[in-house]
GROMACS .gro file of C-alpha atoms in nm:
model
  311
    1MET     CA    1  -0.863  -1.891   0.350
    2SER     CA    2  -0.719  -1.600   0.544
    3THR     CA    3  -0.363  -1.482   0.574
    4VAL     CA    4  -0.220  -1.277   0.857
    5THR     CA    5   0.116  -1.103   0.838
    6THR     CA    6   0.257  -1.039   1.182
    7PRO     CA    7   0.517  -0.790   1.307
    8SER     CA    8   0.745  -1.086   1.355
    9GLY     CA    9   0.743  -1.133   0.981
   10LEU     CA   10   0.557  -1.461   0.975
   11ALA     CA   11   0.244  -1.551   0.788
   12SER     CA   12  -0.055  -1.764   0.879
   13THR     CA   13  -0.251  -1.914   0.594
   14ALA     CA   14  -0.517  -2.131   0.754
   15PRO     CA   15  -0.873  -2.067   0.868
   16PRO     CA   16  -0.934  -2.032   1.241
   17GLY     CA   17  -0.996  -2.355   1.425
   18ARG     CA   18  -1.164  -2.189   1.726
   19ARG     CA   19  -0.947  -2.378   1.972
   20ARG     CA   20  -0.962  -2.264   2.333
   21THR     CA   21  -0.686  -2.254   2.590
   22PRO     CA   22  -0.705  -2.213   2.968
   23LEU     CA   23  -0.576  -1.853   2.949
   24ASP     CA   24  -0.836  -1.607   2.816
   25TRP     CA   25  -0.757  -1.482   2.467
   26ARG     CA   26  -0.783  -1.117   2.579
   27ILE     CA   27  -0.497  -1.168   2.822
   28ARG     CA   28  -0.287  -1.333   2.553
   29PHE     CA   29  -0.378  -1.050   2.314
   30GLY     CA   30  -0.253  -0.795   2.570
   31VAL     CA   31   0.066  -0.991   2.632
   32LEU     CA   32   0.133  -1.011   2.258
   33SER     CA   33   0.078  -0.636   2.219
   34LEU     CA   34   0.327  -0.567   2.498
   35ILE     CA   35   0.587  -0.807   2.361
   36TRP     CA   36   0.580  -0.663   2.011
   37GLY     CA   37   0.544  -0.306   2.136
   38PHE     CA   38   0.860  -0.341   2.345
   39SER     CA   39   1.050  -0.508   2.059
   40PHE     CA   40   1.160  -0.173   1.918
   41LEU     CA   41   1.299  -0.066   2.255
   42LEU     CA   42   1.486  -0.398   2.277
   43ILE     CA   43   1.635  -0.341   1.931
   44LYS     CA   44   1.756   0.003   2.039
   45VAL     CA   45   1.913  -0.136   2.357
   46GLY     CA   46   2.068  -0.426   2.166
   47THR     CA   47   2.236  -0.198   1.912
   48ASP     CA   48   2.398  -0.005   2.199
   49GLY     CA   49   2.629  -0.300   2.251
   50TYR     CA   50   2.631  -0.497   1.926
   51ALA     CA   51   2.629  -0.437   1.552
   52PRO     CA   52   2.287  -0.445   1.383
   53PHE     CA   53   2.359  -0.771   1.200
   54GLN     CA   54   2.469  -0.927   1.529
   55VAL     CA   55   2.146  -0.814   1.696
   56THR     CA   56   1.944  -0.966   1.412
   57LEU     CA   57   2.141  -1.291   1.418
   58GLY     CA   58   2.096  -1.324   1.792
   59ARG     CA   59   1.726  -1.250   1.758
   60LEU     CA   60   1.687  -1.525   1.502
   61VAL     CA   61   1.896  -1.778   1.694
   62PHE     CA   62   1.690  -1.740   2.012
   63GLY     CA   63   1.363  -1.725   1.820
   64THR     CA   64   1.448  -2.041   1.627
   65ALA     CA   65   1.541  -2.216   1.952
   66VAL     CA   66   1.195  -2.146   2.097
   67LEU     CA   67   1.027  -2.281   1.782
   68ALA     CA   68   1.253  -2.588   1.789
   69VAL     CA   69   1.144  -2.664   2.146
   70ALA     CA   70   0.778  -2.618   2.050
   71MET     CA   71   0.819  -2.848   1.749
   72THR     CA   72   0.986  -3.112   1.967
   73VAL     CA   73   0.708  -3.099   2.226
   74LYS     CA   74   0.439  -3.127   1.958
   75ARG     CA   75   0.641  -3.381   1.759
   76GLU     CA   76   0.633  -3.169   1.446
   77ARG     CA   77   0.875  -3.229   1.160
   78LEU     CA   78   1.031  -2.982   0.922
   79PRO     CA   79   0.862  -2.967   0.581
   80ARG     CA   80   0.991  -3.176   0.294
   81GLY     CA   81   1.050  -3.096  -0.069
   82ALA     CA   82   1.313  -2.881  -0.238
   83ARG     CA   83   1.046  -2.657  -0.389
   84THR     CA   84   0.894  -2.581  -0.049
   85TRP     CA   85   1.235  -2.507   0.101
   86GLY     CA   86   1.317  -2.278  -0.191
   87HIS     CA   87   1.002  -2.076  -0.134
   88LEU     CA   88   1.071  -2.069   0.239
   89ALA     CA   89   1.420  -1.931   0.175
   90VAL     CA   90   1.270  -1.637  -0.013
   91ALA     CA   91   1.007  -1.590   0.260
   92ALA     CA   92   1.280  -1.597   0.526
   93LEU     CA   93   1.467  -1.320   0.346
   94LEU     CA   94   1.162  -1.099   0.289
   95LEU     CA   95   0.989  -1.156   0.622
   96ASN     CA   96   1.277  -1.201   0.865
   97ALA     CA   97   1.639  -1.149   0.763
   98LEU     CA   98   1.593  -0.831   0.562
   99PRO     CA   99   1.333  -0.637   0.766
  100PHE     CA  100   1.486  -0.735   1.101
  101SER     CA  101   1.825  -0.610   0.981
  102LEU     CA  102   1.679  -0.289   0.837
  103PHE     CA  103   1.504  -0.204   1.163
  104ALA     CA  104   1.825  -0.271   1.356
  105TYR     CA  105   2.026  -0.042   1.129
  106ALA     CA  106   1.750   0.220   1.129
  107GLU     CA  107   1.751   0.244   1.507
  108LEU     CA  108   2.115   0.345   1.506
  109THR     CA  109   1.997   0.690   1.397
  110ILE     CA  110   1.623   0.716   1.467
  111PRO     CA  111   1.424   0.676   1.791
  112SER     CA  112   1.255   0.347   1.868
  113THR     CA  113   0.926   0.539   1.879
  114LEU     CA  114   0.960   0.635   1.512
  115ALA     CA  115   1.058   0.280   1.416
  116GLY     CA  116   0.745   0.147   1.587
  117ILE     CA  117   0.525   0.393   1.400
  118CYS     CA  118   0.694   0.310   1.069
  119ASN     CA  119   0.611  -0.055   1.136
  120ALA     CA  120   0.242   0.042   1.148
  121THR     CA  121   0.258   0.142   0.780
  122SER     CA  122   0.275  -0.225   0.672
  123PRO     CA  123  -0.104  -0.247   0.615
  124LEU     CA  124  -0.081   0.062   0.395
  125TRP     CA  125   0.194  -0.087   0.181
  126GLY     CA  126  -0.001  -0.413   0.175
  127MET     CA  127  -0.312  -0.237   0.048
  128ALA     CA  128  -0.119  -0.062  -0.229
  129LEU     CA  129   0.058  -0.381  -0.337
  130SER     CA  130  -0.248  -0.605  -0.320
  131MET     CA  131  -0.431  -0.383  -0.568
  132VAL     CA  132  -0.161  -0.472  -0.820
  133ALA     CA  133  -0.055  -0.824  -0.723
  134LEU     CA  134  -0.377  -0.986  -0.601
  135SER     CA  135  -0.655  -0.975  -0.857
  136GLU     CA  136  -0.910  -1.109  -0.606
  137ASP     CA  137  -0.840  -0.826  -0.360
  138ARG     CA  138  -1.043  -0.548  -0.520
  139PRO     CA  139  -1.006  -0.197  -0.375
  140THR     CA  140  -1.306  -0.001  -0.254
  141ARG     CA  141  -1.342   0.373  -0.217
  142LEU     CA  142  -1.320   0.337   0.159
  143ARG     CA  143  -0.996   0.140   0.140
  144VAL     CA  144  -0.840   0.378  -0.110
  145ALA     CA  145  -0.937   0.666   0.119
  146GLY     CA  146  -0.772   0.482   0.405
  147LEU     CA  147  -0.455   0.447   0.197
  148GLY     CA  148  -0.444   0.821   0.132
  149LEU     CA  149  -0.521   0.901   0.496
  150GLY     CA  150  -0.251   0.664   0.616
  151PHE     CA  151   0.021   0.820   0.409
  152LEU     CA  152  -0.097   1.166   0.518
  153GLY     CA  153  -0.035   1.041   0.871
  154VAL     CA  154   0.317   0.932   0.771
  155LEU     CA  155   0.390   1.283   0.642
  156THR     CA  156   0.257   1.423   0.970
  157VAL     CA  157   0.483   1.197   1.178
  158LEU     CA  158   0.781   1.299   0.967
  159GLY     CA  159   0.697   1.671   0.989
  160ALA     CA  160   0.680   1.725   0.614
  161TRP     CA  161   0.572   2.089   0.650
  162GLN     CA  162   0.903   2.158   0.827
  163GLY     CA  163   1.108   1.997   0.555
  164PHE     CA  164   1.168   1.683   0.767
  165ASN     CA  165   1.402   1.879   0.992
  166GLY     CA  166   1.569   1.679   1.268
  167LEU     CA  167   1.505   1.340   1.109
  168ASP     CA  168   1.771   1.110   0.976
  169ALA     CA  169   1.654   1.042   0.622
  170THR     CA  170   1.853   0.719   0.581
  171GLY     CA  171   1.733   0.565   0.906
  172THR     CA  172   1.372   0.661   0.840
  173ALA     CA  173   1.389   0.521   0.488
  174MET     CA  174   1.529   0.194   0.623
  175ALA     CA  175   1.243   0.162   0.872
  176LEU     CA  176   0.983   0.229   0.603
  177LEU     CA  177   1.154  -0.016   0.368
  178ALA     CA  178   1.150  -0.279   0.643
  179SER     CA  179   0.775  -0.224   0.678
  180LEU     CA  180   0.736  -0.263   0.303
  181CYS     CA  181   0.917  -0.599   0.314
  182TYR     CA  182   0.637  -0.758   0.518
  183PRO     CA  183   0.351  -0.721   0.266
  184ILE     CA  184   0.583  -0.819  -0.020
  185GLY     CA  185   0.671  -1.134   0.169
  186TRP     CA  186   0.308  -1.193   0.262
  187ILE     CA  187   0.200  -1.179  -0.102
  188TYR     CA  188   0.483  -1.417  -0.193
  189VAL     CA  189   0.381  -1.662   0.081
  190ARG     CA  190   0.018  -1.640  -0.020
  191ARG     CA  191   0.103  -1.725  -0.380
  192THR     CA  192   0.355  -2.002  -0.313
  193LEU     CA  193   0.307  -2.166   0.026
  194ALA     CA  194  -0.067  -2.152   0.098
  195GLY     CA  195  -0.223  -2.497   0.087
  196THR     CA  196   0.102  -2.693   0.101
  197GLY     CA  197  -0.039  -2.920   0.369
  198HIS     CA  198   0.233  -2.840   0.624
  199SER     CA  199   0.147  -2.703   0.967
  200HIS     CA  200   0.211  -2.341   1.060
  201LEU     CA  201   0.462  -2.446   1.322
  202SER     CA  202   0.655  -2.658   1.075
  203LEU     CA  203   0.668  -2.384   0.811
  204THR     CA  204   0.755  -2.115   1.064
  205GLY     CA  205   1.030  -2.321   1.221
  206ALA     CA  206   1.186  -2.385   0.881
  207GLN     CA  207   1.150  -2.020   0.783
  208LEU     CA  208   1.327  -1.897   1.096
  209LEU     CA  209   1.596  -2.162   1.056
  210LEU     CA  210   1.667  -2.046   0.701
  211ALA     CA  211   1.671  -1.680   0.808
  212THR     CA  212   1.922  -1.772   1.080
  213VAL     CA  213   2.144  -1.941   0.824
  214GLN     CA  214   2.123  -1.636   0.597
  215LEU     CA  215   2.233  -1.404   0.879
  216ALA     CA  216   2.501  -1.648   0.992
  217VAL     CA  217   2.655  -1.618   0.644
  218VAL     CA  218   2.619  -1.240   0.613
  219THR     CA  219   2.714  -1.127   0.965
  220PRO     CA  220   3.084  -1.235   0.960
  221LEU     CA  221   3.129  -1.056   0.628
  222PHE     CA  222   3.027  -0.716   0.768
  223THR     CA  223   3.111  -0.737   1.138
  224SER     CA  224   3.393  -0.861   1.356
  225LEU     CA  225   3.354  -1.086   1.658
  226PRO     CA  226   3.285  -0.875   1.970
  227THR     CA  227   3.577  -0.847   2.209
  228HIS     CA  228   3.338  -0.821   2.504
  229PHE     CA  229   2.972  -0.897   2.561
  230PRO     CA  230   2.781  -0.618   2.738
  231LEU     CA  231   2.519  -0.779   2.961
  232VAL     CA  232   2.220  -0.546   2.921
  233PRO     CA  233   2.231  -0.541   2.537
  234LEU     CA  234   2.280  -0.919   2.541
  235LEU     CA  235   1.972  -0.963   2.760
  236ALA     CA  236   1.779  -0.733   2.525
  237VAL     CA  237   1.874  -0.945   2.221
  238THR     CA  238   1.785  -1.263   2.409
  239ALA     CA  239   1.442  -1.125   2.503
  240LEU     CA  240   1.391  -0.992   2.151
  241GLY     CA  241   1.447  -1.338   2.005
  242ALA     CA  242   1.295  -1.567   2.267
  243LEU     CA  243   0.993  -1.347   2.342
  244GLY     CA  244   0.947  -1.112   2.047
  245THR     CA  245   1.015  -1.369   1.776
  246GLY     CA  246   0.963  -1.710   1.932
  247LEU     CA  247   0.697  -1.696   2.204
  248ALA     CA  248   0.506  -1.418   2.027
  249VAL     CA  249   0.462  -1.633   1.716
  250LEU     CA  250   0.316  -1.917   1.923
  251ILE     CA  251   0.076  -1.676   2.095
  252GLN     CA  252  -0.023  -1.522   1.761
  253TYR     CA  253  -0.107  -1.855   1.601
  254GLY     CA  254  -0.307  -1.953   1.908
  255LEU     CA  255  -0.509  -1.633   1.876
  256VAL     CA  256  -0.571  -1.691   1.506
  257ASP     CA  257  -0.697  -2.042   1.581
  258GLU     CA  258  -0.930  -1.923   1.857
  259VAL     CA  259  -1.066  -1.582   1.753
  260GLY     CA  260  -0.979  -1.567   1.383
  261PRO     CA  261  -0.726  -1.364   1.182
  262THR     CA  262  -0.929  -1.040   1.172
  263THR     CA  263  -0.936  -1.003   1.550
  264ALA     CA  264  -0.582  -1.135   1.593
  265GLN     CA  265  -0.429  -0.887   1.351
  266MET     CA  266  -0.576  -0.594   1.546
  267VAL     CA  267  -0.268  -0.626   1.767
  268THR     CA  268  -0.095  -0.424   1.494
  269TYR     CA  269  -0.278  -0.111   1.606
  270PHE     CA  270  -0.155  -0.133   1.965
  271ILE     CA  271   0.212  -0.181   1.881
  272PRO     CA  272   0.304   0.181   1.793
  273VAL     CA  273   0.123   0.308   2.103
  274ILE     CA  274   0.322   0.078   2.329
  275ALA     CA  275   0.646   0.138   2.138
  276THR     CA  276   0.604   0.514   2.176
  277ALA     CA  277   0.522   0.493   2.547
  278ALA     CA  278   0.818   0.261   2.611
  279GLY     CA  279   1.063   0.477   2.416
  280VAL     CA  280   0.958   0.798   2.590
  281ALA     CA  281   0.930   0.653   2.942
  282LEU     CA  282   1.232   0.421   2.948
  283LEU     CA  283   1.473   0.570   2.694
  284SER     CA  284   1.378   0.937   2.737
  285GLU     CA  285   1.328   0.975   2.363
  286PRO     CA  286   1.188   1.312   2.251
  287LEU     CA  287   0.823   1.330   2.149
  288ALA     CA  288   0.690   1.613   1.934
  289TRP     CA  289   0.315   1.669   1.905
  290SER     CA  290   0.321   1.557   1.543
  291THR     CA  291   0.436   1.205   1.637
  292PRO     CA  292   0.127   1.087   1.831
  293VAL     CA  293  -0.110   1.285   1.607
  294GLY     CA  294   0.044   1.138   1.293
  295ALA     CA  295   0.043   0.790   1.448
  296VAL     CA  296  -0.331   0.813   1.513
  297ILE     CA  297  -0.386   0.916   1.150
  298VAL     CA  298  -0.168   0.629   1.028
  299LEU     CA  299  -0.360   0.378   1.237
  300ALA     CA  300  -0.696   0.517   1.124
  301GLY     CA  301  -0.589   0.486   0.761
  302ALA     CA  302  -0.453   0.136   0.819
  303ALA     CA  303  -0.784   0.032   0.977
  304LEU     CA  304  -0.978   0.162   0.676
  305THR     CA  305  -0.755  -0.030   0.435
  306GLN     CA  306  -0.858  -0.352   0.611
  307ALA     CA  307  -1.231  -0.279   0.566
  308ARG     CA  308  -1.421  -0.517   0.339
  309GLY     CA  309  -1.724  -0.426   0.140
  310ARG     CA  310  -2.050  -0.618   0.167
  311ARG     CA  311  -2.099  -0.912  -0.065
   0.00000   0.00000   0.00000
């Protein structure tokens, strides 16, 4: 049984069913890469008009709405059982509410390009954590080398030899912490929700619903109701939720069913490239040579951490 953790913070725990849809999977793969790559730009634009918690709440509301429509069309029901809902509440915090909020706060002070690259460190954190938490996931020399290479790439992106000059330490730390949340949540889901018998759509819909409730409680405590609603940031939040959280999840699960989790999760390696291009081209964010070079090293290390030895 395979598990895929996606940049949307959702986990798939079922083997591929090899289903086929009229639209070629390569096209859907490209669309998914673009949607998630542009998500960091949308977060940046959203926080220009709204508080980070408000951006996250809006993202979850619109994402949950898309999943609700999909569940209605497919006549799916929410899962039952207090134990399942309890585990889903923890998963919602670790995979949605917390990392989404951290990225939104991080992009108040760091470029969207850097946030996108920090997101690519999730496989590195996952590798490090799985060596401790998952006894069946044994490290190999190649994967350990990938872990070291990946974090060398992080230091390159951050310009460690210059003493991290020009970087906001708090914002960068928030983005890295958000990336760390995903593998922690993935391990939790793998231990508690795999094999529950509920469909992915049902579990995901419940997870997003719970994350929305969590943000609906927290947001009024730390923000005040906006006195006006800037249109462009509002459209960015709407797209971030409906496309980057709702539609993207449906595309991702379709890819997992058709081509398998290994191929589907390769979308992770395209996201920082698209995020960097979007930030530089559309937001005129600065780009030092160390950023793309370090990103390539991060992605190479992340790819090595996913390598599996022969049985």
